[in-house]
mmCIF file of C-alpha atoms in Angstrom:
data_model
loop_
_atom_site.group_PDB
_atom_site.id
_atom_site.type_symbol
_atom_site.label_atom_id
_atom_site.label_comp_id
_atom_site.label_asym_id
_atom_site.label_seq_id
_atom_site.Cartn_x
_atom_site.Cartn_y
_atom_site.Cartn_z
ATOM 1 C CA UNK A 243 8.914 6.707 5.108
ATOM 2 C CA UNK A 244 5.220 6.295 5.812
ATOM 3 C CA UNK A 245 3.603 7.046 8.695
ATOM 4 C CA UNK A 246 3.238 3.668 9.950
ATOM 5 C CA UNK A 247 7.128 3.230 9.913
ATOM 6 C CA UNK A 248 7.332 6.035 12.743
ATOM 7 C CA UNK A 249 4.081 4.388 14.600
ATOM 8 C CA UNK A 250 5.574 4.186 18.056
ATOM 9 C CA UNK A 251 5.189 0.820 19.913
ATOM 10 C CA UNK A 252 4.641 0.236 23.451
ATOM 11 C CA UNK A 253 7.651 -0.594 25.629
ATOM 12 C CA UNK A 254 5.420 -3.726 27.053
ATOM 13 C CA UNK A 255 5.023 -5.230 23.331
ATOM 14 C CA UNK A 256 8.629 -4.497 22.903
ATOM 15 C CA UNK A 257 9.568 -6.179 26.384
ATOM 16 C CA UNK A 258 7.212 -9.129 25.819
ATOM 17 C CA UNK A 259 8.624 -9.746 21.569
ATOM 18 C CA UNK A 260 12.290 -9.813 23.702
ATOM 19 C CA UNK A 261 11.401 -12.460 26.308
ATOM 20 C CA UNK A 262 9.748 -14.751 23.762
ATOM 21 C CA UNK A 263 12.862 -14.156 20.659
ATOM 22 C CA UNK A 264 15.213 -14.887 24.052
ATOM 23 C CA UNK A 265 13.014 -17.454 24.900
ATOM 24 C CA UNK A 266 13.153 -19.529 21.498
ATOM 25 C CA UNK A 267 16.721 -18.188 20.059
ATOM 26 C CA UNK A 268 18.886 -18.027 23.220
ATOM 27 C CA UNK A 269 20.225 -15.022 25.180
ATOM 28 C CA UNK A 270 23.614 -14.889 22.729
ATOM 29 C CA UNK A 271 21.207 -14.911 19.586
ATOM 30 C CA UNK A 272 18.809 -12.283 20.409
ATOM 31 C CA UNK A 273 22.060 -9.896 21.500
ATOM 32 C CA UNK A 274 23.571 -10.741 18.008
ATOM 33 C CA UNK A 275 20.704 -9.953 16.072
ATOM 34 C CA UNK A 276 19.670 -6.661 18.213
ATOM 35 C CA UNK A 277 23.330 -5.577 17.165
ATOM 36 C CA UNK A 278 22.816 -6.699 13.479
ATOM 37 C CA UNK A 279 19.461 -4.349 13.625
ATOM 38 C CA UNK A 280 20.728 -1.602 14.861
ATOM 39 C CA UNK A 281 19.207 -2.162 18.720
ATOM 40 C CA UNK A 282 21.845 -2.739 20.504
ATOM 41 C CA UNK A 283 20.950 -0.176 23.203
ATOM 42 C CA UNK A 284 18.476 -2.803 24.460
ATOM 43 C CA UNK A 285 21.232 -5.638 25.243
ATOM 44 C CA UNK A 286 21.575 -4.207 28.709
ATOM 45 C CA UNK A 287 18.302 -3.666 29.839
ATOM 46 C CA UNK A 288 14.858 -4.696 28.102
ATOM 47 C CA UNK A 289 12.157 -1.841 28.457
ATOM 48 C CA UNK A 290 9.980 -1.206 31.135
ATOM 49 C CA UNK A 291 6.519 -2.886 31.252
ATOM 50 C CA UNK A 292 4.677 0.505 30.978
ATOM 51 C CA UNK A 293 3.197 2.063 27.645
ATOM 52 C CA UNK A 294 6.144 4.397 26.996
ATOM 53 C CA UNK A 295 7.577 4.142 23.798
ATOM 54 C CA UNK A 296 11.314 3.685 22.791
ATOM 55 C CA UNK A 297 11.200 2.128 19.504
ATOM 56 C CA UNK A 298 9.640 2.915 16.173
ATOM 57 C CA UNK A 299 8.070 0.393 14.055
ATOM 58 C CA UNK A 300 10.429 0.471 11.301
ATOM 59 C CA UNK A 301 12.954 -0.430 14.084
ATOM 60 C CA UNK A 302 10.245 -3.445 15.730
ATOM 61 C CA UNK A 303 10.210 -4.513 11.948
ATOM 62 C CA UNK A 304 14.387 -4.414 10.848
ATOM 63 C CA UNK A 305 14.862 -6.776 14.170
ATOM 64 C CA UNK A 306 11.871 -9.265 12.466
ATOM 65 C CA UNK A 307 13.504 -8.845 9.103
ATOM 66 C CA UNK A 308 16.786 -9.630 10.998
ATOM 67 C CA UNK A 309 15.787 -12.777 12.694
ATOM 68 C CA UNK A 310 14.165 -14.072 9.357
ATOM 69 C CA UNK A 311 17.568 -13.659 7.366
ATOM 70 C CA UNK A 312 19.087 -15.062 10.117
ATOM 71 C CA UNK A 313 17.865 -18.379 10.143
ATOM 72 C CA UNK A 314 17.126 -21.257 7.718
ATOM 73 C CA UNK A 315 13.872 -21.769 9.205
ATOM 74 C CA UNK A 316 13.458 -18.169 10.262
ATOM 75 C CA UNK A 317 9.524 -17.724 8.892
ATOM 76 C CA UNK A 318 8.877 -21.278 11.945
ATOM 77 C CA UNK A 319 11.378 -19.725 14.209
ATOM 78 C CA UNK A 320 9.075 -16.129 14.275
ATOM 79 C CA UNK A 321 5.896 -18.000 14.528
ATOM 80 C CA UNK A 322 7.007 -19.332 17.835
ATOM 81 C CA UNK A 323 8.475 -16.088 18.640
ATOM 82 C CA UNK A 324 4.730 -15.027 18.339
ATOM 83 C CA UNK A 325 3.232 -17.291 20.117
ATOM 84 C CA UNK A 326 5.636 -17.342 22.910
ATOM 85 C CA UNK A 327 4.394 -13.505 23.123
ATOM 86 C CA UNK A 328 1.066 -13.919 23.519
ATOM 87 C CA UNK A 329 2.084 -15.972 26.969
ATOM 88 C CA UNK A 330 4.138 -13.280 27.971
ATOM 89 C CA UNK A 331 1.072 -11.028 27.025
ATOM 90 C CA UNK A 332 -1.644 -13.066 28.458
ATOM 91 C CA UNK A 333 0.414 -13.060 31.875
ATOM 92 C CA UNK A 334 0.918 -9.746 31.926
ATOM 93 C CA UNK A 335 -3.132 -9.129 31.634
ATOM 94 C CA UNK A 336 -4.657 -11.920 33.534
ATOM 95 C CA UNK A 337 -7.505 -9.816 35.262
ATOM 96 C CA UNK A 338 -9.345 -8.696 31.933
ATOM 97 C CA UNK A 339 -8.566 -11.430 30.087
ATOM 98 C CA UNK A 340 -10.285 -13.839 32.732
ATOM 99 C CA UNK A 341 -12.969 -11.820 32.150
ATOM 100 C CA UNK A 342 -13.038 -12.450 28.540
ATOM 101 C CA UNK A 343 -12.606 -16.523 29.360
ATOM 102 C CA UNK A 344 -15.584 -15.939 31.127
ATOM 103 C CA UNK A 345 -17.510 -14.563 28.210
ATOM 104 C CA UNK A 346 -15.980 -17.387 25.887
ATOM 105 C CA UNK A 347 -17.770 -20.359 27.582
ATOM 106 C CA UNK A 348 -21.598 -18.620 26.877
ATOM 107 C CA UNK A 349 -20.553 -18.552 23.137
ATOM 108 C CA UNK A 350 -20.213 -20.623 20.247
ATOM 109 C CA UNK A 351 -16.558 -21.560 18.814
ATOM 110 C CA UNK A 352 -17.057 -19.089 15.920
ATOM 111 C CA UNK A 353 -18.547 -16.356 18.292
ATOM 112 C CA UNK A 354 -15.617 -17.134 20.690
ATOM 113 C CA UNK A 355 -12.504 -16.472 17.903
ATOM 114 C CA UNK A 356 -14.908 -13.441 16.739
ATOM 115 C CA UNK A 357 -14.673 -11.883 20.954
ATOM 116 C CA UNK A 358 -11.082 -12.463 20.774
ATOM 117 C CA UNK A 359 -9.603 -11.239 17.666
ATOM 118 C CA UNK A 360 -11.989 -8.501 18.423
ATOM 119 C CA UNK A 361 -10.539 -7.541 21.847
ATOM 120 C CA UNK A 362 -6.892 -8.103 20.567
ATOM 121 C CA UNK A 363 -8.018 -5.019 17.921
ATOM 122 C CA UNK A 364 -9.273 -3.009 20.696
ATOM 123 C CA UNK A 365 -6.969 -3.471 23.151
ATOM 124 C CA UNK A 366 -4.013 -2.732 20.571
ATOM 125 C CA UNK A 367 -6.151 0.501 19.554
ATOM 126 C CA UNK A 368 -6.445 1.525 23.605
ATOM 127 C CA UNK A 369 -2.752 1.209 24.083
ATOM 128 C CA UNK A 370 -1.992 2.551 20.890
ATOM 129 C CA UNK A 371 -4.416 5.302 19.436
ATOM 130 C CA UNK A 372 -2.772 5.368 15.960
ATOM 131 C CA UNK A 373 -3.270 1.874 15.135
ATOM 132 C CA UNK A 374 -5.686 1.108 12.711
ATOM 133 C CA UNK A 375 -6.851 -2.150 13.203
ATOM 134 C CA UNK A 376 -10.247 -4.427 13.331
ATOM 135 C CA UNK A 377 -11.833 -7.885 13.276
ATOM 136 C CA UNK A 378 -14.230 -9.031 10.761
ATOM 137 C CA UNK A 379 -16.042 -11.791 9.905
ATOM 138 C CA UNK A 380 -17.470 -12.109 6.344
ATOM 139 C CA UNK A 381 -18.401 -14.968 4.339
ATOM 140 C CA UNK A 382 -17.721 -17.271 7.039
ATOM 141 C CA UNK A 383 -14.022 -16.347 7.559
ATOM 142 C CA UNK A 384 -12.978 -15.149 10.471
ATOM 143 C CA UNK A 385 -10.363 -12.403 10.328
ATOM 144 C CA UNK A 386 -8.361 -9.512 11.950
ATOM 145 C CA UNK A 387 -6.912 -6.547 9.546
ATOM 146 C CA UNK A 388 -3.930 -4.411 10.521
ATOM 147 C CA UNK A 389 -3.155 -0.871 8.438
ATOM 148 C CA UNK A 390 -0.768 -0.064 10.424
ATOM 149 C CA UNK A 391 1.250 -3.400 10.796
ATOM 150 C CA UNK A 392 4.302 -2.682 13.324
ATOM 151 C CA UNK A 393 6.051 -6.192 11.713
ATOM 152 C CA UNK A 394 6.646 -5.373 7.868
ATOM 153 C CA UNK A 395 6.570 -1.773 8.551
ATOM 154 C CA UNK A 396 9.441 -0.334 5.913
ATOM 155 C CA UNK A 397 9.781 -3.553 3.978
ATOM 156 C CA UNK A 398 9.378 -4.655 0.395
ATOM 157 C CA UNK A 399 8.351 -8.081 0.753
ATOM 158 C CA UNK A 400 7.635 -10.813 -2.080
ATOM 159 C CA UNK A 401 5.270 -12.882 -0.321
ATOM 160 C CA UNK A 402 3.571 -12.196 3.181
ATOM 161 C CA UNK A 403 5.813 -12.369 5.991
ATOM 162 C CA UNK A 404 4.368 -11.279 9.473
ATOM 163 C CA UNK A 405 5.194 -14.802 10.750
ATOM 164 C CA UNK A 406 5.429 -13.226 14.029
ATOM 165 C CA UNK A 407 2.000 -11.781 14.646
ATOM 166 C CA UNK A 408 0.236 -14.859 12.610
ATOM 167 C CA UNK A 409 1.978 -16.979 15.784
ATOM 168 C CA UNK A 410 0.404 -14.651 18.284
ATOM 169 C CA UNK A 411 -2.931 -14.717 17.104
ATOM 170 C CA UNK A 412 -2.976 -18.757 16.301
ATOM 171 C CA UNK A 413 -1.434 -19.091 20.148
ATOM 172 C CA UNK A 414 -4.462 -16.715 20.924
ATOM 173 C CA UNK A 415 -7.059 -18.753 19.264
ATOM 174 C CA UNK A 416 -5.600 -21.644 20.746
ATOM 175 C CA UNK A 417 -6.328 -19.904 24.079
ATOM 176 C CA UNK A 418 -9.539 -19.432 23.563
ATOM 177 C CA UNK A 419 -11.122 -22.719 22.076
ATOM 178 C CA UNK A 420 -7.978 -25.052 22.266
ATOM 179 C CA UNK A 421 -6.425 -26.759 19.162
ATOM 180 C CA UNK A 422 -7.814 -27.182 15.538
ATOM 181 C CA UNK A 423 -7.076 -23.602 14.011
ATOM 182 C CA UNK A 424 -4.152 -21.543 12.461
ATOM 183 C CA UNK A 425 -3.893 -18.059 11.486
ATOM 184 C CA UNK A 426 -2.468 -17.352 8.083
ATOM 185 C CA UNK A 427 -1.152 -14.040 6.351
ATOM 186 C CA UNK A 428 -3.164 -13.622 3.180
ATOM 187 C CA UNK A 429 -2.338 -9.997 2.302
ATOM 188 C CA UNK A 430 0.333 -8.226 3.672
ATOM 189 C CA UNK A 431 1.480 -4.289 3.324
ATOM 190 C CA UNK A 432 5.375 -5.551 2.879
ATOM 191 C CA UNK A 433 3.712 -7.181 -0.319
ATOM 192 C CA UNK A 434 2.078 -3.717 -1.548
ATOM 193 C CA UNK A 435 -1.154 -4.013 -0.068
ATOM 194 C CA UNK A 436 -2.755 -1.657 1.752
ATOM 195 C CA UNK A 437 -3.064 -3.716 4.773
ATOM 196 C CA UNK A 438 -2.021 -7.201 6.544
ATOM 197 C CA UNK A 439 -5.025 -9.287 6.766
ATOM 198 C CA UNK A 440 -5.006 -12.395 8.814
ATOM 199 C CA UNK A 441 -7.371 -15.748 8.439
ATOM 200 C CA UNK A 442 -8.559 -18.133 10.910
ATOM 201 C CA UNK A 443 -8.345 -21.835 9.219
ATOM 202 C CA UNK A 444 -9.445 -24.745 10.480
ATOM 203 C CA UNK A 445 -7.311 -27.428 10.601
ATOM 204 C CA UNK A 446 -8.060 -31.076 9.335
ATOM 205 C CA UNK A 447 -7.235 -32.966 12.202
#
């Protein structure tokens, strides 16, 4: 097991992953597969919002893995999983990122996804020290790289399959310059690689 497998994560991520899954699979269907994953001890009560940590992220990733086998259309169903989370998140932080909305309307579109994938990095990285994640923007792409990926942690994957966190960041680019633009998985550690890399695309709408 590598050290990102035991990378704690934050009883607030946890709590806001279980309100969105309940959100889009149902009460029943979110018990069943917290049972199938071994989380059980979570039917009863959902953790605090607070930064404690009760779950590893081999454990955040078997429940993902779960929900994906689960369900015919499992890689859709954790994309809006995702982006129901980033509500959940964006309620939950309203002060600073109001502050960041603020920031967004002196900027141009590309500048704008830059400031937030770029504070979604940081704030992950305040919460959670051990996380090694950045934004980057090279040869016009915009993207956000994760070595420590909480998602596929543990998993031997044969294409990329963080559906979850590429729903979170599209809902957060949404957010932040409205409609137009996905996020895809291009590499992903499940895969072999040595990190999950995300990419902004524009759609052709």
């Amino acid at each position: 097991m590598s050290i990102a497998d035991e990378l704690p994560v934050t009883n607030t991520a946890v709590r806001h992953t279980f309100f969105a899954a309940r959100e889009v699979i149902g009460k029943k269907q979110l018990n069943e597969c917290l049972i199938k994953a071994n989380l059980d001890r979570f039917i009863q009560a959902f953790p605090p919002d607070d930064l404690g940590e009760n779950m590893k992220a081999v454990e955040y990733s078997r429940l993902t893995q779960t929900i994906l086998e689960e369900y015919q259309d499992g890689p859709d169903i954790l994309h809006r999983i995702g982006r129901s989370a980033f509500q959940y998140a964006i309620q939950d932080n309203s002060v600073s990122l109001n502050l960041v909305r603020r920031v967004l309307t002196y900027l141009n579109t590309s500048q704008q996804i830059h400031l937030v994938l770029n504070s979604l990095a940081e704030a992950q990285k305040k919460t959670n020290p051990q996380s090694d994640v950045w934004a980057e923007f090279q040869n016009g792409m915009q993207t956000i790289i994760d070595g420590t990926c909480i998602e596929c942690a543990g998993r031997v994957e044969s294409q990329p399959s963080c559906f979850m966190m590429a729903g979170f960041l599209s809902e957060a680019i949404r957010w932040a310059v409205g409609p137009g633009y996905n996020v895809v998985e291009e590499n992903c550690i499940g895969c072999g690689d040595d990190f999950c890399r995300f990419v902004v695309e524009k759609l052709n709408i």
